[in-house]
Amino acid sequence: MGKSPFKKATIIFCFVVALMASGWGRAEAQVPDFGLGSIVPFKSLQTFFGPLFPPTCIGDTFRSEFGMGLATPLFDRIKLTGTDATNNASVSLNLLNNNATTPPDPTNTAGWEPIIMTQSLDGGPVVYDFFAKLRVWRFAGKVDYSIFEARSRRADGSGFFFDSVILTGDVDIIQGPWLTAGGRFQFYLNQPYFKFNFLNYAINSTQTNQISELYFNANPPATIGAYIRYVPPEILGFPMHFDAYADFPLKGSPLQTYGVAFVFRPQIYRFDLFARLKLERSTFNINADVPSPITNSSTSWSLDMLWNLYGAEFGIYF
C-alpha cells in the first residue's frame, strides 16, 4: 500500500499551528525571531510581508461583513454561433441589437431580420448580490448569492441565466499598514445556461423542419486571481480605501474579470458601515454540444459575451 497523501500535510499543519500558538499573548509577534531567528529571518520577512503573526491573540483578528449589492452589466457583445442541423450551415447571430426596429439603410436589410431584433437580449439587466464574509488574520472566506439574468425582450423565457452561489477564498500575502496584496480563488456552484427560441429564424427558407428552440448549459466557472488594496490616511476626515483585482479562468467555462472599487467606511458605535462603488470588465464564454431534434448527431453552439459592470454594495463590518 502506498504512503498516505495526508501524512506529510498533517505534520506540516501541526507544525504551523504550534508555531502560531507561540506568538499569542503580548506583542511578541513583532520581535525578530521567537527563538527561531537563527533558522528563519523573521525580521527580514516582516519588513516585506508585514507581521507574520497577530500582534495579540488571533481571536482579535476576526472580522465579519454582511451586505448586498446592486449592479448593471452593460453588454458590449452577445454573440451566438453554431450550426443549423437542418442544412449543416453556420449560424452567427448578434443578440445585442437593443434599439433598431428598421435598418439604417432601407435598401440594405441584411442582418436586420425583425424576428432576431425582437428577440435580442436585455443589454443592461439588473444584478442582485447578497454576501457574507468572515476574516481571520490574513485569511478570508466569502459566500455570495448572485442573481444575474439577461432575458429576451419577448415573454418566451429566452435569455442568459447566470444565477449562482459563489465561494471565494482570500489570503493576504503582503499586509502592510497602508497596502495589502494577495491572491484568491472563486468557485461558482451553479451552471450558467442559455435558452433561445428561434421562432421563424429562417424566414425566407423553404425548409419546414427548423430548430424551434435552443437550450444548453455549461460547466460552472472557477477562477484564480490577485488583488491589491490601498488604505490611505483619512481623507477629509472619512476612512476609505481603494481596491483593484483581476480574476483569470482556472477551470470550467472561461470567465475573466478586471475590476476596481472605491470603499467608503463611515463609523458608528460598534459597527462600521460601508459603501463600495465598483467597476468591472468581464468576458465569458459558454459552449456545448446540443443534440439535434432532426438528426441523430449533435451540433456545437457557443455564446460569447463581454460586459462592463457598474455597481454599488452596501453593508456592515463587525
Tab-separated table of C-alpha atoms in Angstrom:
chain	number	residue	atom	x	y	z
A	1	MET	CA	0.000	0.000	0.000
A	2	GLY	CA	1.353	3.465	-0.895
A	3	LYS	CA	2.079	6.185	1.563
A	4	SER	CA	-0.867	8.237	2.810
A	5	PRO	CA	-1.025	11.568	0.949
A	6	PHE	CA	-2.266	13.209	4.149
A	7	LYS	CA	0.595	12.251	6.464
A	8	LYS	CA	3.010	14.938	5.368
A	9	ALA	CA	0.248	17.557	5.211
A	10	THR	CA	-0.843	16.678	8.769
A	11	ILE	CA	2.701	17.109	10.111
A	12	ILE	CA	3.063	20.481	8.390
A	13	PHE	CA	-0.336	21.630	9.661
A	14	CYS	CA	0.509	20.698	13.270
A	15	PHE	CA	3.830	22.498	12.995
A	16	VAL	CA	2.152	25.662	11.679
A	17	VAL	CA	-0.484	25.599	14.439
A	18	ALA	CA	2.196	25.177	17.102
A	19	LEU	CA	4.235	27.980	15.596
A	20	MET	CA	1.229	30.312	15.525
A	21	ALA	CA	0.355	29.450	19.108
A	22	SER	CA	3.810	30.544	20.227
A	23	GLY	CA	3.009	34.071	19.009
A	24	TRP	CA	-0.087	34.606	21.145
A	25	GLY	CA	-0.020	36.805	24.218
A	26	ARG	CA	1.736	40.153	24.377
A	27	ALA	CA	3.018	41.885	21.255
A	28	GLU	CA	5.719	39.279	20.825
A	29	ALA	CA	4.692	38.800	17.224
A	30	GLN	CA	6.706	41.865	16.355
A	31	VAL	CA	10.001	40.630	17.756
A	32	PRO	CA	12.572	39.346	15.258
A	33	ASP	CA	12.560	35.610	15.849
A	34	PHE	CA	10.584	33.932	18.706
A	35	GLY	CA	13.755	31.990	19.409
A	36	LEU	CA	13.988	30.797	15.804
A	37	GLY	CA	15.912	33.776	14.433
A	38	SER	CA	18.894	31.619	13.578
A	39	ILE	CA	16.681	29.476	11.315
A	40	VAL	CA	14.057	31.795	9.818
A	41	PRO	CA	14.808	35.506	9.177
A	42	PHE	CA	11.527	36.784	10.658
A	43	LYS	CA	12.646	40.386	10.805
A	44	SER	CA	13.549	40.461	7.114
A	45	LEU	CA	10.337	38.706	6.120
A	46	GLN	CA	8.179	41.037	8.195
A	47	THR	CA	9.811	44.062	6.614
A	48	PHE	CA	8.365	42.983	3.251
A	49	PHE	CA	5.300	40.860	4.056
A	50	GLY	CA	4.149	42.626	7.214
A	51	PRO	CA	3.636	40.969	10.637
A	52	LEU	CA	3.751	37.193	10.255
A	53	PHE	CA	1.679	36.669	13.419
A	54	PRO	CA	-1.151	38.645	15.011
A	55	PRO	CA	0.093	41.375	17.395
A	56	THR	CA	-2.192	39.945	20.112
A	57	CYS	CA	-4.498	36.908	20.145
A	58	ILE	CA	-5.716	35.552	16.824
A	59	GLY	CA	-9.249	35.937	18.140
A	60	ASP	CA	-8.814	39.705	17.872
A	61	THR	CA	-8.447	39.394	14.092
A	62	PHE	CA	-11.955	38.047	13.440
A	63	ARG	CA	-13.939	40.397	11.242
A	64	SER	CA	-17.339	39.751	9.692
A	65	GLU	CA	-19.012	41.508	6.802
A	66	PHE	CA	-22.603	41.298	5.591
A	67	GLY	CA	-24.245	43.199	2.798
A	68	MET	CA	-25.996	43.337	-0.537
A	69	GLY	CA	-25.224	44.844	-3.917
A	70	LEU	CA	-26.955	46.177	-6.998
A	71	ALA	CA	-25.231	46.424	-10.359
A	72	THR	CA	-25.881	46.829	-14.057
A	73	PRO	CA	-23.783	44.938	-16.611
A	74	LEU	CA	-23.810	46.895	-19.870
A	75	PHE	CA	-23.065	44.377	-22.592
A	76	ASP	CA	-20.652	45.171	-25.388
A	77	ARG	CA	-21.068	41.784	-27.053
A	78	ILE	CA	-23.562	38.903	-27.010
A	79	LYS	CA	-22.775	36.677	-29.964
A	80	LEU	CA	-24.346	33.297	-30.614
A	81	THR	CA	-22.627	30.957	-33.064
A	82	GLY	CA	-23.373	27.392	-34.016
A	83	THR	CA	-24.530	25.017	-36.725
A	84	ASP	CA	-28.023	24.632	-38.134
A	85	ALA	CA	-28.659	20.887	-38.161
A	86	THR	CA	-31.166	21.086	-40.983
A	87	ASN	CA	-28.608	22.030	-43.620
A	88	ASN	CA	-25.321	21.934	-41.682
A	89	ALA	CA	-24.948	25.678	-42.225
A	90	SER	CA	-23.126	28.001	-39.863
A	91	VAL	CA	-25.235	30.391	-37.806
A	92	SER	CA	-23.924	33.632	-36.294
A	93	LEU	CA	-26.343	35.979	-34.527
A	94	ASN	CA	-25.790	39.279	-32.756
A	95	LEU	CA	-28.179	39.262	-29.782
A	96	LEU	CA	-27.293	42.777	-28.660
A	97	ASN	CA	-29.461	44.721	-31.069
A	98	ASN	CA	-31.029	46.987	-28.451
A	99	ASN	CA	-32.515	49.854	-30.420
A	100	ALA	CA	-33.150	49.270	-34.099
A	101	THR	CA	-36.568	48.498	-35.443
A	102	THR	CA	-35.678	49.270	-39.061
A	103	PRO	CA	-32.331	49.108	-40.853
A	104	PRO	CA	-30.400	52.373	-41.178
A	105	ASP	CA	-30.486	51.958	-44.951
A	106	PRO	CA	-33.898	50.624	-46.110
A	107	THR	CA	-32.274	49.325	-49.285
A	108	ASN	CA	-29.937	47.071	-47.301
A	109	THR	CA	-31.777	44.789	-44.880
A	110	ALA	CA	-29.027	42.181	-44.460
A	111	GLY	CA	-28.627	41.265	-40.797
A	112	TRP	CA	-31.782	43.137	-39.745
A	113	GLU	CA	-34.278	40.293	-39.559
A	114	PRO	CA	-37.220	41.534	-37.433
A	115	ILE	CA	-37.500	38.253	-35.577
A	116	ILE	CA	-33.904	38.461	-34.364
A	117	MET	CA	-34.266	42.122	-33.381
A	118	THR	CA	-37.310	41.434	-31.241
A	119	GLN	CA	-35.518	38.537	-29.569
A	120	SER	CA	-32.295	40.324	-28.687
A	121	LEU	CA	-31.337	40.072	-25.017
A	122	ASP	CA	-31.556	42.851	-22.480
A	123	GLY	CA	-28.229	44.663	-22.796
A	124	GLY	CA	-28.438	46.242	-19.326
A	125	PRO	CA	-30.134	43.949	-16.781
A	126	VAL	CA	-30.010	44.456	-13.017
A	127	VAL	CA	-27.821	42.075	-10.991
A	128	TYR	CA	-28.569	41.413	-7.306
A	129	ASP	CA	-25.907	40.144	-4.917
A	130	PHE	CA	-26.194	39.060	-1.276
A	131	PHE	CA	-22.976	38.211	0.562
A	132	ALA	CA	-21.349	37.324	3.888
A	133	LYS	CA	-17.625	37.381	4.608
A	134	LEU	CA	-15.525	36.189	7.543
A	135	ARG	CA	-11.900	37.254	8.008
A	136	VAL	CA	-9.350	35.633	10.338
A	137	TRP	CA	-5.951	37.351	10.276
A	138	ARG	CA	-4.657	37.034	6.690
A	139	PHE	CA	-7.411	34.664	5.547
A	140	ALA	CA	-10.976	35.380	4.463
A	141	GLY	CA	-13.886	33.308	3.225
A	142	LYS	CA	-16.890	34.757	1.419
A	143	VAL	CA	-20.243	33.392	0.255
A	144	ASP	CA	-22.271	35.229	-2.407
A	145	TYR	CA	-25.660	34.564	-3.884
A	146	SER	CA	-25.828	36.363	-7.226
A	147	ILE	CA	-28.897	36.802	-9.452
A	148	PHE	CA	-27.737	37.589	-12.990
A	149	GLU	CA	-30.290	37.208	-15.805
A	150	ALA	CA	-30.201	38.804	-19.257
A	151	ARG	CA	-33.606	37.935	-20.646
A	152	SER	CA	-35.103	38.221	-24.094
A	153	ARG	CA	-37.437	41.117	-24.832
A	154	ARG	CA	-40.117	38.590	-25.682
A	155	ALA	CA	-42.030	36.795	-22.947
A	156	ASP	CA	-40.880	33.371	-24.113
A	157	GLY	CA	-38.368	32.509	-21.387
A	158	SER	CA	-35.322	33.059	-23.600
A	159	GLY	CA	-32.155	34.521	-22.152
A	160	PHE	CA	-28.790	34.038	-20.498
A	161	PHE	CA	-29.038	32.932	-16.854
A	162	PHE	CA	-26.044	33.146	-14.521
A	163	ASP	CA	-27.628	32.826	-11.048
A	164	SER	CA	-25.154	31.155	-8.702
A	165	VAL	CA	-23.773	30.631	-5.224
A	166	ILE	CA	-20.142	31.801	-5.283
A	167	LEU	CA	-17.460	30.703	-2.809
A	168	THR	CA	-14.369	32.907	-2.507
A	169	GLY	CA	-11.174	32.353	-0.515
A	170	ASP	CA	-8.644	35.180	0.030
A	171	VAL	CA	-5.178	35.216	1.542
A	172	ASP	CA	-3.168	38.388	2.176
A	173	ILE	CA	0.409	37.752	1.080
A	174	ILE	CA	1.546	41.301	1.838
A	175	GLN	CA	-0.130	43.022	4.770
A	176	GLY	CA	1.328	46.462	5.411
A	177	PRO	CA	-0.096	49.442	7.305
A	178	TRP	CA	-1.326	51.123	4.108
A	179	LEU	CA	-1.048	48.434	1.423
A	180	THR	CA	-2.370	44.881	1.198
A	181	ALA	CA	-1.901	42.429	-1.676
A	182	GLY	CA	-2.867	38.802	-2.038
A	183	GLY	CA	-4.444	36.041	-4.063
A	184	ARG	CA	-7.846	34.426	-4.220
A	185	PHE	CA	-9.900	31.591	-5.645
A	186	GLN	CA	-13.529	31.756	-6.738
A	187	PHE	CA	-15.832	28.793	-7.337
A	188	TYR	CA	-19.301	29.083	-8.878
A	189	LEU	CA	-21.559	26.269	-7.714
A	190	ASN	CA	-24.343	26.562	-10.311
A	191	GLN	CA	-24.306	26.004	-14.045
A	192	PRO	CA	-24.883	29.006	-16.323
A	193	TYR	CA	-27.341	28.257	-19.109
A	194	PHE	CA	-28.752	29.796	-22.256
A	195	LYS	CA	-32.166	29.411	-23.857
A	196	PHE	CA	-33.237	30.886	-27.196
A	197	ASN	CA	-36.461	30.500	-29.140
A	198	PHE	CA	-35.740	30.873	-32.848
A	199	LEU	CA	-39.379	31.120	-33.922
A	200	ASN	CA	-39.182	31.672	-37.704
A	201	TYR	CA	-35.452	32.331	-37.739
A	202	ALA	CA	-35.052	31.345	-41.400
A	203	ILE	CA	-37.908	33.492	-42.652
A	204	ASN	CA	-37.118	33.057	-46.301
A	205	SER	CA	-36.229	29.406	-46.044
A	206	THR	CA	-38.386	26.817	-47.753
A	207	GLN	CA	-37.434	24.174	-45.192
A	208	THR	CA	-40.118	23.213	-42.736
A	209	ASN	CA	-38.043	21.371	-40.125
A	210	GLN	CA	-36.382	24.357	-38.468
A	211	ILE	CA	-34.958	24.110	-34.955
A	212	SER	CA	-37.534	25.992	-32.891
A	213	GLU	CA	-35.684	26.200	-29.583
A	214	LEU	CA	-32.062	26.048	-28.451
A	215	TYR	CA	-31.100	25.237	-24.882
A	216	PHE	CA	-27.712	24.416	-23.373
A	217	ASN	CA	-25.870	24.793	-20.102
A	218	ALA	CA	-22.152	24.806	-19.331
A	219	ASN	CA	-19.719	23.930	-16.570
A	220	PRO	CA	-19.646	26.354	-13.609
A	221	PRO	CA	-16.576	28.603	-13.845
A	222	ALA	CA	-13.731	28.665	-11.341
A	223	THR	CA	-11.129	31.425	-11.284
A	224	ILE	CA	-7.799	32.299	-9.718
A	225	GLY	CA	-6.876	35.905	-9.154
A	226	ALA	CA	-4.961	38.594	-7.338
A	227	TYR	CA	-5.939	41.789	-5.555
A	228	ILE	CA	-4.348	44.896	-4.097
A	229	ARG	CA	-5.820	47.272	-1.520
A	230	TYR	CA	-4.565	50.746	-0.679
A	231	VAL	CA	-5.726	52.201	2.647
A	232	PRO	CA	-4.624	55.837	2.864
A	233	PRO	CA	-4.941	58.037	5.949
A	234	GLU	CA	-8.367	59.547	6.398
A	235	ILE	CA	-9.347	61.878	3.569
A	236	LEU	CA	-11.341	64.889	4.775
A	237	GLY	CA	-11.967	63.003	7.998
A	238	PHE	CA	-13.538	59.956	6.314
A	239	PRO	CA	-11.951	56.467	6.331
A	240	MET	CA	-11.831	54.871	2.878
A	241	HIS	CA	-9.756	52.540	0.742
A	242	PHE	CA	-9.236	51.535	-2.899
A	243	ASP	CA	-9.236	48.031	-4.393
A	244	ALA	CA	-8.019	46.627	-7.703
A	245	TYR	CA	-8.333	42.986	-8.713
A	246	ALA	CA	-8.127	40.556	-11.599
A	247	ASP	CA	-9.500	37.014	-11.960
A	248	PHE	CA	-8.499	34.501	-14.626
A	249	PRO	CA	-10.016	31.167	-15.731
A	250	LEU	CA	-8.952	28.159	-13.683
A	251	LYS	CA	-11.413	25.520	-14.889
A	252	GLY	CA	-14.945	25.211	-16.192
A	253	SER	CA	-16.373	27.839	-18.531
A	254	PRO	CA	-13.775	30.583	-19.066
A	255	LEU	CA	-14.576	33.732	-17.086
A	256	GLN	CA	-12.106	36.632	-16.894
A	257	THR	CA	-12.635	39.807	-14.876
A	258	TYR	CA	-10.747	43.035	-14.176
A	259	GLY	CA	-12.091	45.444	-11.588
A	260	VAL	CA	-11.533	48.470	-9.380
A	261	ALA	CA	-13.507	49.628	-6.344
A	262	PHE	CA	-13.714	52.620	-4.033
A	263	VAL	CA	-14.877	51.802	-0.481
A	264	PHE	CA	-16.249	54.453	1.852
A	265	ARG	CA	-16.434	53.420	5.540
A	266	PRO	CA	-18.260	55.785	7.923
A	267	GLN	CA	-18.036	54.573	11.525
A	268	ILE	CA	-20.694	54.373	14.216
A	269	TYR	CA	-20.759	52.767	17.655
A	270	ARG	CA	-19.704	49.089	17.493
A	271	PHE	CA	-20.349	48.907	13.764
A	272	ASP	CA	-18.653	50.172	10.623
A	273	LEU	CA	-20.921	50.819	7.687
A	274	PHE	CA	-19.511	50.665	4.194
A	275	ALA	CA	-20.468	51.605	0.670
A	276	ARG	CA	-18.451	50.123	-2.186
A	277	LEU	CA	-18.594	51.554	-5.697
A	278	LYS	CA	-17.143	49.189	-8.280
A	279	LEU	CA	-16.424	48.877	-11.975
A	280	GLU	CA	-15.671	45.535	-13.633
A	281	ARG	CA	-14.988	44.370	-17.171
A	282	SER	CA	-15.672	40.698	-17.849
A	283	THR	CA	-15.508	38.274	-20.734
A	284	PHE	CA	-17.372	34.982	-20.560
A	285	ASN	CA	-17.897	32.142	-22.999
A	286	ILE	CA	-20.155	29.132	-22.654
A	287	ASN	CA	-20.393	26.377	-25.226
A	288	ALA	CA	-21.903	22.940	-25.532
A	289	ASP	CA	-22.765	20.176	-27.950
A	290	VAL	CA	-26.530	20.169	-28.381
A	291	PRO	CA	-28.359	17.037	-29.622
A	292	SER	CA	-30.285	17.808	-32.789
A	293	PRO	CA	-34.028	17.042	-32.777
A	294	ILE	CA	-33.794	16.499	-36.528
A	295	THR	CA	-30.723	14.283	-36.907
A	296	ASN	CA	-29.001	11.778	-34.653
A	297	SER	CA	-25.904	13.959	-34.392
A	298	SER	CA	-25.030	16.894	-32.119
A	299	THR	CA	-24.304	20.470	-33.090
A	300	SER	CA	-21.827	22.772	-31.375
A	301	TRP	CA	-23.018	26.140	-30.059
A	302	SER	CA	-21.188	28.963	-28.330
A	303	LEU	CA	-22.286	32.149	-26.571
A	304	ASP	CA	-19.540	34.779	-26.412
A	305	MET	CA	-20.130	37.772	-24.097
A	306	LEU	CA	-18.374	40.924	-22.979
A	307	TRP	CA	-19.781	43.388	-20.455
A	308	ASN	CA	-18.856	46.329	-18.221
A	309	LEU	CA	-20.465	46.123	-14.801
A	310	TYR	CA	-21.237	49.262	-12.782
A	311	GLY	CA	-22.436	48.643	-9.258
A	312	ALA	CA	-22.628	49.526	-5.587
A	313	GLU	CA	-22.538	47.356	-2.471
A	314	PHE	CA	-23.744	48.302	1.000
A	315	GLY	CA	-23.191	46.535	4.303
A	316	ILE	CA	-21.664	46.482	7.770
A	317	TYR	CA	-18.403	45.315	9.338
A	318	PHE	CA	-18.457	43.964	12.900
